[in-house]
CSV table of C-alpha atoms in Angstrom, one decimal:
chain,number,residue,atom,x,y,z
T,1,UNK,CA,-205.9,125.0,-24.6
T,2,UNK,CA,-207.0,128.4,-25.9
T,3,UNK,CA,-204.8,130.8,-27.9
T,4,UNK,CA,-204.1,133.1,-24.3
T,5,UNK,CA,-202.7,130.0,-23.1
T,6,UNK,CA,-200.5,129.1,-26.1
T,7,UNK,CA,-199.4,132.6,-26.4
T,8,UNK,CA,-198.7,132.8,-22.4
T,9,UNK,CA,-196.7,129.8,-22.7
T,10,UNK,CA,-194.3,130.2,-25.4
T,11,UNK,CA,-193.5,133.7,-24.6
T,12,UNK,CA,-192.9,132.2,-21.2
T,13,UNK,CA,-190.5,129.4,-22.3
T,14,UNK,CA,-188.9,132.1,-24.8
T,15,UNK,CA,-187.7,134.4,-21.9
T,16,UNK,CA,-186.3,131.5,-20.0
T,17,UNK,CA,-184.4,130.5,-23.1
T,18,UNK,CA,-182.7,133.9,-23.2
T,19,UNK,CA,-182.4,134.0,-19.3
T,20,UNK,CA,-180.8,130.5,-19.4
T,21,UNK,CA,-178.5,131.6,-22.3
T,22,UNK,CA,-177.3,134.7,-20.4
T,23,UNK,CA,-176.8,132.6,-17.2
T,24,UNK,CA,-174.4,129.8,-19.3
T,25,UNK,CA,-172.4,133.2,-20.8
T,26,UNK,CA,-172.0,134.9,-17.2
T,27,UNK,CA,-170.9,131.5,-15.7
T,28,UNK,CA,-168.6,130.8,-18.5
T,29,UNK,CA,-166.8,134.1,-18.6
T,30,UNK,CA,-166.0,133.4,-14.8
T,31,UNK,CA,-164.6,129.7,-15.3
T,32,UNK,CA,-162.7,131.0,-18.0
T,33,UNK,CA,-161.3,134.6,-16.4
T,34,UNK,CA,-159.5,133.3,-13.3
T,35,UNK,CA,-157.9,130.1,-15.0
T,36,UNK,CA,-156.9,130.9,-18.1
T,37,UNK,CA,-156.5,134.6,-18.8
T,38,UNK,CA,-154.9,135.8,-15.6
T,39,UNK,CA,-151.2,136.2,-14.3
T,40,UNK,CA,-150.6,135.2,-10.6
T,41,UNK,CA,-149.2,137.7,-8.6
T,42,UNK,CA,-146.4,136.9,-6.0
T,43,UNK,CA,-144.9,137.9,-2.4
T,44,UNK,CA,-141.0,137.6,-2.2
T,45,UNK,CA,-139.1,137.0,0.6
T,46,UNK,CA,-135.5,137.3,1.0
T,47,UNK,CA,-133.6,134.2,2.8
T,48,UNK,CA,-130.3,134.9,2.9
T,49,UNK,CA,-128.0,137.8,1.0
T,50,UNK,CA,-124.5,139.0,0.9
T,51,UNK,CA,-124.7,140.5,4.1
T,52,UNK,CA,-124.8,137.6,6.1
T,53,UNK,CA,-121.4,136.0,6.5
T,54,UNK,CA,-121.4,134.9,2.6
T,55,UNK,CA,-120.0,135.4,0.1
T,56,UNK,CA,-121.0,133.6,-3.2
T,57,UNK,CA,-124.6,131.1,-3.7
T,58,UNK,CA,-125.8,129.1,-5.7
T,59,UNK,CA,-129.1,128.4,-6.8
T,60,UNK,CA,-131.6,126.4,-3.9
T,61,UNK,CA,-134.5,124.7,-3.3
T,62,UNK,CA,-137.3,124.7,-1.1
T,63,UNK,CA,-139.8,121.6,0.4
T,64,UNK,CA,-143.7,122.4,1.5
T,65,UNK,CA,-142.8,124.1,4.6
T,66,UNK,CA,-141.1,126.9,2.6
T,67,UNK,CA,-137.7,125.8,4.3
T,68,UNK,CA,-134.8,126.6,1.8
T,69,UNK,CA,-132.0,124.6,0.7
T,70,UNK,CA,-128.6,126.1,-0.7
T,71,UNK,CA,-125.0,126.5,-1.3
T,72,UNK,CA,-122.8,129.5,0.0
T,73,UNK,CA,-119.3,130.3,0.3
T,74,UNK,CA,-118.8,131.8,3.8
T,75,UNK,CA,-116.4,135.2,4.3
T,76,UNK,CA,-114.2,133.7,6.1
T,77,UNK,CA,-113.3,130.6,3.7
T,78,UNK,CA,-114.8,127.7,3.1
T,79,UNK,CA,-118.2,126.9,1.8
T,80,UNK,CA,-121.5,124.7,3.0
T,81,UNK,CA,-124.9,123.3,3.1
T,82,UNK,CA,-127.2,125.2,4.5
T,83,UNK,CA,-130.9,126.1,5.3
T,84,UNK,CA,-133.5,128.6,6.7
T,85,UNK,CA,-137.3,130.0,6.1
T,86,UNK,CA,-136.3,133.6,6.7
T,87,UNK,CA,-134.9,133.5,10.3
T,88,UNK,CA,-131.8,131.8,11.2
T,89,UNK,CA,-130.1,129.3,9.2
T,90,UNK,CA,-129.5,125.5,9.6
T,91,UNK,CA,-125.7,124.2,8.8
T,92,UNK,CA,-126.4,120.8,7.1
T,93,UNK,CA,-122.5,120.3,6.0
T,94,UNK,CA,-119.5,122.4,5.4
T,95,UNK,CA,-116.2,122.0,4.9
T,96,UNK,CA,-114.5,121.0,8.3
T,97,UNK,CA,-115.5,117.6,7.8
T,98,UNK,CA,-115.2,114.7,5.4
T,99,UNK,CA,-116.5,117.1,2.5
T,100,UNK,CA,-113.7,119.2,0.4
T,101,UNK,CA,-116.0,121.2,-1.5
T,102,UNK,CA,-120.0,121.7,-2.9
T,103,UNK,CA,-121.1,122.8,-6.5
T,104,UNK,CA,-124.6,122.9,-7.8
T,105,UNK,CA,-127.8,122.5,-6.2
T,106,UNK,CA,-128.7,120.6,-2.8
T,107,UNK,CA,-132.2,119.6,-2.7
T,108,UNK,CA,-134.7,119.5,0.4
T,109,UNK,CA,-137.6,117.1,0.7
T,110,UNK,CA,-140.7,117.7,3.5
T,111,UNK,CA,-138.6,115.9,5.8
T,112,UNK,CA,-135.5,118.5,6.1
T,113,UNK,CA,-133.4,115.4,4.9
T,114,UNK,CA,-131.2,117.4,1.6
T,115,UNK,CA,-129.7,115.7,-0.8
T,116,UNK,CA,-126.3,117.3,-2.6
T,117,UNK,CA,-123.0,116.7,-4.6
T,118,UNK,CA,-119.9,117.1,-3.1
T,119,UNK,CA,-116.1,116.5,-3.5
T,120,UNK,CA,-114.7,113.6,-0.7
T,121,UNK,CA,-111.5,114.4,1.2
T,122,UNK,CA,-111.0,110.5,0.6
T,123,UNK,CA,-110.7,111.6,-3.1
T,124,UNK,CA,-113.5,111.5,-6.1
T,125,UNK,CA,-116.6,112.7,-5.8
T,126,UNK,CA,-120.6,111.3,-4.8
T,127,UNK,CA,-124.2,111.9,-3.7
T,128,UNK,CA,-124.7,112.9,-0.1
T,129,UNK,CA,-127.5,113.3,1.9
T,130,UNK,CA,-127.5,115.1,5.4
T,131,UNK,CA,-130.0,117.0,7.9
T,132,UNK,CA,-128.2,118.6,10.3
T,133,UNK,CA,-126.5,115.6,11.6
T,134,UNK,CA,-124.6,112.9,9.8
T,135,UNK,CA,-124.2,112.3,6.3
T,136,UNK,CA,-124.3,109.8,3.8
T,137,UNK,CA,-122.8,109.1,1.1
T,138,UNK,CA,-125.4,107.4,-1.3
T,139,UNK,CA,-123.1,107.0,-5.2
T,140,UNK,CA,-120.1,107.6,-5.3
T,141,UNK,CA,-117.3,107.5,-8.3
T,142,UNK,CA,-115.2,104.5,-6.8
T,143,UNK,CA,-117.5,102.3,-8.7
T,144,UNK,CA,-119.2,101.8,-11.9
T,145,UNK,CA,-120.3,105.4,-11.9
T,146,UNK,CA,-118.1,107.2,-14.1
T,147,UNK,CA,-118.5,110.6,-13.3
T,148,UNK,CA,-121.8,112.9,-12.2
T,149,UNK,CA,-122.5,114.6,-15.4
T,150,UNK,CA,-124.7,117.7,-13.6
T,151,UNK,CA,-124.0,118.2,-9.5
T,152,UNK,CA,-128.3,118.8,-8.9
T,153,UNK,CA,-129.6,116.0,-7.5
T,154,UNK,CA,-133.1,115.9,-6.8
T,155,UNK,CA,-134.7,113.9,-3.3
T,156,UNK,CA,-138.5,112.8,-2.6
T,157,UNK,CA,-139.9,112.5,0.7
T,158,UNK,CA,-139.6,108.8,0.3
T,159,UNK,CA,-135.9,109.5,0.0
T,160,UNK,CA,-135.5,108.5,-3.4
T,161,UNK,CA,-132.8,110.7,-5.3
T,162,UNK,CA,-132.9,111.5,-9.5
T,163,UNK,CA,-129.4,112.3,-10.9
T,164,UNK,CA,-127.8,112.8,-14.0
T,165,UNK,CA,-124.6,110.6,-14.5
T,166,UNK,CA,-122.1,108.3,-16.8
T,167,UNK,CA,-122.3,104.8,-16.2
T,168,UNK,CA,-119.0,102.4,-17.0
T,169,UNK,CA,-120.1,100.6,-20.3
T,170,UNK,CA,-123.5,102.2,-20.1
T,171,UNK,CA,-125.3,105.3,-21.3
T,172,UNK,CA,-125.0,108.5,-19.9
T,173,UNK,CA,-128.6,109.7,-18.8
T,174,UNK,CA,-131.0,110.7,-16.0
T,175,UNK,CA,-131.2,107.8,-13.5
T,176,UNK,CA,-133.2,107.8,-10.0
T,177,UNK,CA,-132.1,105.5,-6.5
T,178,UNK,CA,-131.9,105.4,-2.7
T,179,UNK,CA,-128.9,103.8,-2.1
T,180,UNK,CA,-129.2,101.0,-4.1
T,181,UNK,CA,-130.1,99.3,-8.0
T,182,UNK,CA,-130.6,102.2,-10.2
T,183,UNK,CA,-133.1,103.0,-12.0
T,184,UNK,CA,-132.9,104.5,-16.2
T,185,UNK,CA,-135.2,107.2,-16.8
T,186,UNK,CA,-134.0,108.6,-19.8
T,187,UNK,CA,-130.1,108.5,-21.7
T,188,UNK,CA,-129.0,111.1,-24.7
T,189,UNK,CA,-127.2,110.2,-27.1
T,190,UNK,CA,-123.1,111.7,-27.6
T,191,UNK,CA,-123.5,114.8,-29.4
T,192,UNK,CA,-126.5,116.5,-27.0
T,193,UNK,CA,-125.7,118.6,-24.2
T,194,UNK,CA,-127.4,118.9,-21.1
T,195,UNK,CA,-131.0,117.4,-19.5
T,196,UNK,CA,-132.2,118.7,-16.0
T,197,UNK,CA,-133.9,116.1,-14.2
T,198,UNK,CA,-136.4,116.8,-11.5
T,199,UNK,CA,-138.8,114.2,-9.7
T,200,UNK,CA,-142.1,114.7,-7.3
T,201,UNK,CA,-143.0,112.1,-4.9
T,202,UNK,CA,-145.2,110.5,-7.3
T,203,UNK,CA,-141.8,108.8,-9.6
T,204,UNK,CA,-142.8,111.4,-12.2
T,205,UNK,CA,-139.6,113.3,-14.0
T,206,UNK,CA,-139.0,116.8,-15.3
T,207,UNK,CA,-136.5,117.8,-17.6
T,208,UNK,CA,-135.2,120.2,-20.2
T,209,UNK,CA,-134.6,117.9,-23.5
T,210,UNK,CA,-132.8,118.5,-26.8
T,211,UNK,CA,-133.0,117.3,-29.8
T,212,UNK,CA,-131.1,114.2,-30.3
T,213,UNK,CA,-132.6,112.6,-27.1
T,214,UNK,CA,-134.0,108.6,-27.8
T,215,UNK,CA,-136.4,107.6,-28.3
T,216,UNK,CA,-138.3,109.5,-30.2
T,217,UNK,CA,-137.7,112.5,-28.8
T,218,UNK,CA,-139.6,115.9,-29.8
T,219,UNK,CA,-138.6,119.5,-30.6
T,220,UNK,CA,-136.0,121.6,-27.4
T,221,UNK,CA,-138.1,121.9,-24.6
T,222,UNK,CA,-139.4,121.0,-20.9
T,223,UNK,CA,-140.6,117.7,-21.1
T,224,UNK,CA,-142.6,115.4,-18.1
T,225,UNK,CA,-142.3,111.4,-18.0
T,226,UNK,CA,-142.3,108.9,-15.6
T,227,UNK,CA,-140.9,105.9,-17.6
T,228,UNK,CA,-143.4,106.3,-20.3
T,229,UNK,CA,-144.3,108.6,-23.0
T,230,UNK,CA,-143.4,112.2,-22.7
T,231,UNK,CA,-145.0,115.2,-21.9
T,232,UNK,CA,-144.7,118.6,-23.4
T,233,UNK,CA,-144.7,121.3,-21.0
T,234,UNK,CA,-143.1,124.3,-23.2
T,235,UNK,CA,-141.0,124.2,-25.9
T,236,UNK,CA,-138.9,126.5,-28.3
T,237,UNK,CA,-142.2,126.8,-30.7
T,238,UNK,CA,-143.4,129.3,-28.0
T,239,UNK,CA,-141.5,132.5,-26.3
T,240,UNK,CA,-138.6,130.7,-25.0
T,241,UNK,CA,-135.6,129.1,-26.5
T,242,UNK,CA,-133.1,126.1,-24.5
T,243,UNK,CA,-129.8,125.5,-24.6
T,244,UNK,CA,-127.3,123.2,-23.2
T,245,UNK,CA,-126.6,125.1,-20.6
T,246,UNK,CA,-127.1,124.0,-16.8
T,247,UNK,CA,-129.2,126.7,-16.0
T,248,UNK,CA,-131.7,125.9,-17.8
T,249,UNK,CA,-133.5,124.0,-15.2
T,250,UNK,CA,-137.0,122.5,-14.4
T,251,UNK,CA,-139.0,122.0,-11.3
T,252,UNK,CA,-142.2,119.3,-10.7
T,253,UNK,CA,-144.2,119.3,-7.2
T,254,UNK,CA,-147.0,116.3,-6.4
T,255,UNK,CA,-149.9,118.1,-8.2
T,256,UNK,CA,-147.6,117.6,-12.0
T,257,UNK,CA,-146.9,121.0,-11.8
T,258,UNK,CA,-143.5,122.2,-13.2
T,259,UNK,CA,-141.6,125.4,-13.0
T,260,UNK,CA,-138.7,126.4,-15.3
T,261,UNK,CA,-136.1,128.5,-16.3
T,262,UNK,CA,-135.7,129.6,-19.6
T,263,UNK,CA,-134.0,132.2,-21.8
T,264,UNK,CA,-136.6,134.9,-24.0
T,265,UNK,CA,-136.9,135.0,-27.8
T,266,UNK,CA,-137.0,138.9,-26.7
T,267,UNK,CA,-134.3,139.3,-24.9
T,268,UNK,CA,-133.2,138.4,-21.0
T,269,UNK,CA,-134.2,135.1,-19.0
T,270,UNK,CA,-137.1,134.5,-16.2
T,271,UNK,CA,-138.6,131.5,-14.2
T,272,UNK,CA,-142.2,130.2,-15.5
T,273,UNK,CA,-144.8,127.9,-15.0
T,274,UNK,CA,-146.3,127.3,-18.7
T,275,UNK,CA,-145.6,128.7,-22.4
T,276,UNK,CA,-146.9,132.2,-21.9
T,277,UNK,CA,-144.3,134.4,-20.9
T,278,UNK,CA,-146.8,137.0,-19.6
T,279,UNK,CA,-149.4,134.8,-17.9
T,280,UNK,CA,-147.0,132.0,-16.2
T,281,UNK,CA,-144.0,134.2,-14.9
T,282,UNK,CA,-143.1,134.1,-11.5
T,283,UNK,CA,-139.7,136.6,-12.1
T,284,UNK,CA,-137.6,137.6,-14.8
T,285,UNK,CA,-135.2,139.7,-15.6
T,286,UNK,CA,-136.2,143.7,-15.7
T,287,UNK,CA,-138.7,143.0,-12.5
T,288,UNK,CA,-138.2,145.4,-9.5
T,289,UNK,CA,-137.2,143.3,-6.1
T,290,UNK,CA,-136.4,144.6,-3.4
T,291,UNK,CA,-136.1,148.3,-4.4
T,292,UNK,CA,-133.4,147.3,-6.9
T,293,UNK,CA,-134.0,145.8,-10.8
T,294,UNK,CA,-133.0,142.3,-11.6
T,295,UNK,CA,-130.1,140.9,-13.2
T,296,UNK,CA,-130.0,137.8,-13.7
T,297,UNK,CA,-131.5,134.4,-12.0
T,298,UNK,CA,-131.1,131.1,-11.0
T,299,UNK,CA,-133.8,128.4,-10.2
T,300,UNK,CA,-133.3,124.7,-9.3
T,301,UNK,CA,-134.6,121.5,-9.9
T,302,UNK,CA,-136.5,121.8,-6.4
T,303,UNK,CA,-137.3,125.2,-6.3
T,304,UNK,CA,-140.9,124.4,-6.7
T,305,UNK,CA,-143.1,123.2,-3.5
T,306,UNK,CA,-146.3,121.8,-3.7
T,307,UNK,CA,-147.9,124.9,-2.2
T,308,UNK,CA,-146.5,126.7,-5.3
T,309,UNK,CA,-143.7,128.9,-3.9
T,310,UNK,CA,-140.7,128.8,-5.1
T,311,UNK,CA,-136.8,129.9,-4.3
T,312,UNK,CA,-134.3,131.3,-6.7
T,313,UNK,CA,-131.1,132.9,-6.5
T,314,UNK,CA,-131.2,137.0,-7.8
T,315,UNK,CA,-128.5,139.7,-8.3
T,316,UNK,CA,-129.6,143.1,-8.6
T,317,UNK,CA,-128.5,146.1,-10.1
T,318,UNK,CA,-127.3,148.1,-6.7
T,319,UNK,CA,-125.0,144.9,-6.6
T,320,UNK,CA,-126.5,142.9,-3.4
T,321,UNK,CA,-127.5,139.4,-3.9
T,322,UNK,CA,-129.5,136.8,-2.6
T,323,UNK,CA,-131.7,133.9,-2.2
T,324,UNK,CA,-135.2,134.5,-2.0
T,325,UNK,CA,-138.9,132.9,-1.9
T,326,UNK,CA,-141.4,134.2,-4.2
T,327,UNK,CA,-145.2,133.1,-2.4
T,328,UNK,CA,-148.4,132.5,-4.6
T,329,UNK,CA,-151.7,134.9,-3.8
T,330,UNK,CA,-154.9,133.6,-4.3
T,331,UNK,CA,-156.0,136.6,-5.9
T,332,UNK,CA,-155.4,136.4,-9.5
T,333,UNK,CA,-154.7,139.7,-11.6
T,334,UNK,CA,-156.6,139.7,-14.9
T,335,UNK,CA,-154.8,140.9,-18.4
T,336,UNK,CA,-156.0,144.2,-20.0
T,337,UNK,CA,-157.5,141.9,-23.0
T,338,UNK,CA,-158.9,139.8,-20.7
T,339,UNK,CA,-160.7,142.9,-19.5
T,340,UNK,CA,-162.1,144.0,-22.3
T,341,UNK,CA,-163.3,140.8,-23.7
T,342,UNK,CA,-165.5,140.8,-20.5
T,343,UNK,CA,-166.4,144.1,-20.7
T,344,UNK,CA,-167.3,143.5,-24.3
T,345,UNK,CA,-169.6,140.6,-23.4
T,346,UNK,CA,-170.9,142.4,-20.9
T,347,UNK,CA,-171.8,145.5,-22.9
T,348,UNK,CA,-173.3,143.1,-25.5
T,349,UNK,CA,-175.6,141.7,-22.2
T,350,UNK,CA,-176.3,145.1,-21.5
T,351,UNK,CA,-177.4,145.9,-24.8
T,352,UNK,CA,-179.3,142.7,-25.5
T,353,UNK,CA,-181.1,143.9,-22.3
T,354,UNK,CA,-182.3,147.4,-23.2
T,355,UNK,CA,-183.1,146.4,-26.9
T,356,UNK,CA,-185.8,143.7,-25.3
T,357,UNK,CA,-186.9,146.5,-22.8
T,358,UNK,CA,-188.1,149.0,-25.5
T,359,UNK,CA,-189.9,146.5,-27.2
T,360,UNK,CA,-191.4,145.3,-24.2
T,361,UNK,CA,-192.8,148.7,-23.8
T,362,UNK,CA,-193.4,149.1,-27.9
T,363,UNK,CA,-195.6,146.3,-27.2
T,364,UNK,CA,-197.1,147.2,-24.2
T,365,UNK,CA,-198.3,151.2,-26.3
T,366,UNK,CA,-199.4,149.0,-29.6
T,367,UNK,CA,-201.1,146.8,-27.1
T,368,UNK,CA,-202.5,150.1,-25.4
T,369,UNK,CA,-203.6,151.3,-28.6
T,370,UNK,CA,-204.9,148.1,-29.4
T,371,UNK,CA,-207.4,147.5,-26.9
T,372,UNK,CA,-208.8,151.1,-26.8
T,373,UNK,CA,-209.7,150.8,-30.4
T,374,UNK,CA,-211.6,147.8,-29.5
T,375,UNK,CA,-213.0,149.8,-26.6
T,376,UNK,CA,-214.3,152.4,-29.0
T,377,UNK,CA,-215.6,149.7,-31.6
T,378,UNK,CA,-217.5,148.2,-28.6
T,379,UNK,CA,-219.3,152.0,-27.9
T,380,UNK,CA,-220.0,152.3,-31.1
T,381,UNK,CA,-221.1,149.0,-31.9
T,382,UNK,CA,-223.2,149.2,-28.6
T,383,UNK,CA,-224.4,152.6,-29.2
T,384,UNK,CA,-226.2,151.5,-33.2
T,385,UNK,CA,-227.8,148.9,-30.8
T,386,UNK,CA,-229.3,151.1,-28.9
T,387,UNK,CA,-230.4,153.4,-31.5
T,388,UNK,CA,-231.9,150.4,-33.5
T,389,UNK,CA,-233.8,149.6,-30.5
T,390,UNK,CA,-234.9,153.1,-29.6
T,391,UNK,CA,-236.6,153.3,-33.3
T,392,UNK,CA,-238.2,149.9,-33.4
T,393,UNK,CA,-239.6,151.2,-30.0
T,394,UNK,CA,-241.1,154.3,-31.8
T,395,UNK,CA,-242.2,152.4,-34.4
């Protein structure tokens, strides 16, 4: 192998080191853009408002066909079940029946079976589930259930309910069932106020914990577990802080993820899907909707579908309120830093690119240069030849 080839062959492999390096950057930069560094914008809906034969709401929740679930008090007295997917609505219970009364949040699984609290005319109180037909009544407080501590029950599409109660001669804590044997997910000790639990189809829990929680529990925050250890979805050591109070409630769909509701070290309260307050906010407080400014906000334990969207209760400032749906877009939108660290990189490309142009063509003139000195070395060299030949001829 002569020196041409060597030299030919290492610049070669040079250039598709630098090509190869550039490539890794570019395709880097996009993995990393729409994942990490990017808010998701939404599309709200409105379900149902204050101009619709109600009165009063409370926070619902919605299954993967973007039917909502909640609870109203109607204008003309009484209250109900009841849900719809922007057109008209479905009565699930009210009332006029064997139900005196509905607090909290009903939840909604894919099959349009919902699962609720509500007070019995026969007296106490118990988890009911309905669809439009009959209901039934799965716990109730004429055993050894004490009392439900939180009225949000939460259903899977296998029909299994998580609920929050006080068990005679037991511990007070976040169980899950269908009817029958019980199951513990988590209990709290006497002194800690308030867990929110939520469960996907999969057995897998979400909840707000405190500290003071057994076993071992960790810092405030939104925690995931399905009988095992726990896992931290956001805690106080971030933008938020939690406090014992109901509406501080969680959300988990089949995929593990979870959305939230939490109050701001800053000031006001929104719904989120991770620890940045910027990046993972569906709504908060301050947000335009519906030509108004929000107020304040309620989310539920299954107000997150697998899909993503998610329903929530709003007041605005002209005074209206409603339930609504907020709907993912694909389309991500990218944070101004997140902009400038690409067009940083980008410029840096750019730059690497030029610099190697001019002294591609540097190289190119000095090789110029090069190889007409050699040219005129060769004349002259060629033309002392000659002349040593013309005067040996003479001679």
């Amino acid at each position: 192998m002569n020196k041409f080839t060597v030299f030919f062959f290492t610049k070669r492999f040079g250039l598709f080191k630098r090509h190869m390096f550039i490539l890794v950057l570019v395709m880097s930069m996009l993995f990393i853009w729409p994942t990490y560094c990017q808010a998701i914008p939404y599309i709200y809906t409105q379900i149902s408002g204050t101009s619709c034969s109600f009165s009063g709401f409370g926070s619902p929740s919605i299954n993967d066909s973007g039917t909502v679930a909640f609870w109203a008090d109607l204008d003309a007295g009484g209250s109900g079940i009841f849900t719809g997917n922007g057109g008209s609505l479905t009565t699930i219970a009210d009332t006029s029946g064997s139900l005196s009364g509905f607090n909290g949040t009903p939840s909604i699984n894919d099959s349009g079976t919902v699962a609720f609290w509500a007070a019995l005319d026969a007296g106490g109180e118990g988890i009911v589930t309905g669809d439009g037909g009959s209901t039934t009544v799965l716990y109730d407080t004429s055993g050894s259930i004490n009392g439900f501590d939180q009225v949000d029950p939460s259903i899977n599409d296998s029909g299994l309910v998580a609920f929050q109660v006080d068990i005679s001669g037991g511990d007070e804590g976040i169980y899950r069932g269908n009817g029958g044997p019980i199951t513990v997910i988590a209990v709290r000790s006497s002194t800690v106020e308030g867990i929110s639990p939520s469960i996907n189809n999969f057995g897998t829990v979400s909840f707000k914990g405190l500290g003071g929680f057994s076993p071992g529990w960790p810092s405030d925050g939104i925690f995931t577990s399905s009988g095992g250890p726990l896992t931290t979805i956001a805690d106080a050591n971030g933008p938020f802080f939690f406090s014992g109070s109901s509406s501080n409630n969680t959300s988990i769909n089949d995929s593990g993820m979870v959305a939230f509701w939490a109050w701001l070290d800053t000031g006001g309260h929104g719904i989120f899907t991770g620890p940045d307050d910027v990046v993972d906010k569906v709504i908060r407080t301050g947000d335009t909707l519906f030509g108004s400014t929000v107020t304040s906000l309620l989310f539920s334990r299954r107000g997150l579908n697998d899909f993503g969207q998610l329903a929530f209760y709003a007041e605005l400032a002209d005074g209206t309120s409603g339930i609504f749906r907020a709907d993912p877009q694909t389309e991500r939108i990218p944070e101004p830093a997140t902009i400038a660290l690409l067009g940083i990189g980008l410029a840096s490309l750019a730059g690497g690119y030029v610099r190697r142009r001019r002294k591609q063509k540097t190289d190119v003139r000095l090789r110029n240069v090069d190889c007409e000195l050699r040219k005129e070395n060769q004349k002259s060299e060629y033309r002392a030849k000659l002349s040593f030949v013309e005067t040996r001829n003479k001679s």
